[in-house]
C-alpha positions as a Markdown table, in Angstrom:
| # | Residue | x | y | z |
|---|---|---|---|---|
| 1 | His | -21.9 | 22.1 | -17.5 |
| 2 | Val | -21.9 | 24.8 | -14.8 |
| 3 | Gln | -25.1 | 25.7 | -13.0 |
| 4 | Leu | -25.4 | 29.2 | -11.4 |
| 5 | Val | -27.8 | 30.3 | -8.8 |
| 6 | Glu | -28.1 | 33.9 | -7.7 |
| 7 | Ser | -29.4 | 35.2 | -4.5 |
| 8 | Gly | -29.5 | 38.5 | -2.5 |
| 9 | Gly | -31.7 | 40.6 | -4.6 |
| 10 | Gly | -34.5 | 42.7 | -3.2 |
| 11 | Ser | -36.0 | 46.2 | -2.8 |
| 12 | Val | -34.0 | 49.0 | -1.2 |
| 13 | Gln | -34.1 | 52.7 | -1.0 |
| 14 | Ala | -31.7 | 54.9 | -2.9 |
| 15 | Gly | -28.4 | 55.1 | -1.0 |
| 16 | Gly | -28.8 | 51.7 | 0.4 |
| 17 | Ser | -26.8 | 48.5 | -0.1 |
| 18 | Leu | -27.3 | 45.0 | -1.3 |
| 19 | Lys | -24.9 | 42.0 | -1.7 |
| 20 | Leu | -25.6 | 39.5 | -4.4 |
| 21 | Ser | -24.2 | 36.0 | -4.4 |
| 22 | Cys | -23.9 | 33.4 | -7.1 |
| 23 | Ala | -23.3 | 29.8 | -6.3 |
| 24 | Ala | -21.7 | 27.7 | -9.0 |
| 25 | Ser | -22.2 | 24.0 | -9.2 |
| 26 | Leu | -18.5 | 23.4 | -9.9 |
| 27 | Asn | -15.4 | 25.4 | -10.2 |
| 28 | Pro | -15.7 | 27.6 | -13.4 |
| 29 | Thr | -13.0 | 27.3 | -16.0 |
| 30 | Ser | -10.0 | 29.1 | -14.6 |
| 31 | Asp | -8.9 | 30.7 | -17.9 |
| 32 | Tyr | -12.1 | 32.8 | -18.2 |
| 33 | Cys | -14.0 | 35.5 | -16.3 |
| 34 | Met | -17.1 | 35.5 | -14.2 |
| 35 | Gly | -19.4 | 38.4 | -14.3 |
| 36 | Trp | -22.5 | 40.2 | -13.3 |
| 37 | Phe | -24.9 | 41.6 | -15.9 |
| 38 | Arg | -28.2 | 43.4 | -15.5 |
| 39 | Gln | -31.1 | 43.9 | -17.8 |
| 40 | Val | -34.2 | 46.1 | -17.7 |
| 41 | Pro | -37.2 | 45.6 | -19.9 |
| 42 | Gly | -36.7 | 47.0 | -23.4 |
| 43 | Lys | -33.0 | 47.2 | -23.1 |
| 44 | Glu | -30.1 | 44.9 | -23.9 |
| 45 | Arg | -28.3 | 43.1 | -21.1 |
| 46 | Glu | -25.4 | 45.2 | -19.8 |
| 47 | Gly | -22.2 | 44.0 | -18.3 |
| 48 | Val | -21.8 | 45.5 | -14.8 |
| 49 | Ala | -18.7 | 43.9 | -13.3 |
| 50 | Ser | -16.3 | 41.0 | -14.1 |
| 51 | Ile | -13.4 | 39.3 | -12.5 |
| 52 | Asp | -10.8 | 36.8 | -13.7 |
| 53 | Ser | -9.2 | 33.9 | -11.9 |
| 54 | Asp | -6.3 | 36.2 | -10.7 |
| 55 | Gly | -8.7 | 38.6 | -9.1 |
| 56 | Arg | -8.4 | 41.4 | -11.7 |
| 57 | Thr | -11.7 | 43.3 | -12.1 |
| 58 | Asp | -13.5 | 45.5 | -14.6 |
| 59 | Tyr | -16.6 | 47.6 | -14.1 |
| 60 | Val | -19.0 | 49.6 | -16.2 |
| 61 | Ala | -18.3 | 53.3 | -15.6 |
| 62 | Ser | -21.7 | 53.9 | -14.0 |
| 63 | Val | -20.9 | 51.6 | -11.0 |
| 64 | Lys | -17.2 | 52.3 | -10.4 |
| 65 | Gly | -16.5 | 53.2 | -6.8 |
| 66 | Arg | -19.9 | 51.9 | -5.7 |
| 67 | Phe | -19.9 | 48.2 | -6.6 |
| 68 | Thr | -17.3 | 45.6 | -5.8 |
| 69 | Ile | -17.1 | 42.2 | -7.4 |
| 70 | Ser | -15.3 | 39.3 | -5.7 |
| 71 | Arg | -15.0 | 35.6 | -5.8 |
| 72 | Asp | -14.4 | 32.8 | -3.4 |
| 73 | Asn | -12.9 | 30.0 | -5.4 |
| 74 | Ala | -13.0 | 27.6 | -2.5 |
| 75 | Lys | -16.7 | 28.0 | -2.2 |
| 76 | Asn | -17.3 | 28.4 | -6.0 |
| 77 | Thr | -19.2 | 31.6 | -5.2 |
| 78 | Leu | -19.2 | 35.0 | -6.9 |
| 79 | Tyr | -20.3 | 38.1 | -5.1 |
| 80 | Leu | -21.4 | 41.7 | -6.0 |
| 81 | Gln | -21.4 | 44.2 | -3.2 |
| 82 | Met | -23.5 | 47.2 | -4.2 |
| 83 | Asn | -23.4 | 50.4 | -2.2 |
| 84 | Ser | -24.9 | 53.8 | -2.7 |
| 85 | Leu | -27.6 | 52.3 | -4.9 |
| 86 | Lys | -29.4 | 54.5 | -7.3 |
| 87 | Pro | -32.8 | 54.0 | -9.0 |
| 88 | Glu | -31.0 | 53.5 | -12.3 |
| 89 | Asp | -29.3 | 50.4 | -10.8 |
| 90 | Ser | -32.7 | 48.6 | -10.8 |
| 91 | Gly | -33.0 | 45.6 | -13.0 |
| 92 | Met | -32.6 | 41.8 | -13.2 |
| 93 | Tyr | -29.1 | 40.9 | -12.3 |
| 94 | Tyr | -27.6 | 37.8 | -13.8 |
| 95 | Cys | -24.5 | 35.9 | -12.9 |
| 96 | Ala | -22.4 | 34.5 | -15.7 |
| 97 | Ser | -19.4 | 32.2 | -16.0 |
| 98 | Asp | -16.9 | 31.3 | -18.7 |
| 99 | Gly | -16.7 | 34.6 | -20.6 |
| 100 | Trp | -14.5 | 37.5 | -21.3 |
| 101 | Trp | -14.8 | 40.6 | -19.1 |
| 102 | Leu | -17.9 | 42.7 | -19.9 |
| 103 | Leu | -18.6 | 41.2 | -23.2 |
| 104 | Pro | -22.0 | 39.3 | -23.2 |
| 105 | Glu | -20.8 | 36.1 | -24.8 |
| 106 | Tyr | -20.6 | 34.0 | -21.6 |
| 107 | Asn | -21.2 | 30.3 | -21.8 |
| 108 | Tyr | -23.3 | 29.9 | -18.6 |
| 109 | Trp | -26.0 | 32.0 | -17.0 |
| 110 | Gly | -28.0 | 32.0 | -13.9 |
| 111 | Gln | -31.8 | 32.7 | -13.7 |
| 112 | Gly | -31.3 | 36.2 | -12.3 |
| 113 | Thr | -32.3 | 38.0 | -9.2 |
| 114 | Gln | -34.3 | 41.2 | -9.2 |
| 115 | Val | -32.9 | 44.4 | -7.7 |
| 116 | Thr | -35.3 | 47.4 | -7.2 |
| 117 | Val | -34.1 | 50.7 | -6.0 |
| 118 | Ser | -36.6 | 53.4 | -5.2 |
């Protein structure tokens, strides 16, 4: 059972940057992806970025060119560098493990970290 703990959220002005981190308790299953999802009240959780064990990535269209997902397998850590933040990027960001790209059916989820852009 993988435990995921996110950190790095906070409040930032539009145009600013934040870097989220997600520490995994053990090395996630190599055949699947890790990902970042976000959710705002009243809306479904949305896939933001994902990465597979070979480093291939996928992003939702609204963040392409601004967000970068990466993973450090030696540290069992997933990152999300967020630049040029916009108010519509606000939400609870969740780290997920053992899933498939931006589809929401991941096996393991963190508790989330709040990002607020004003």
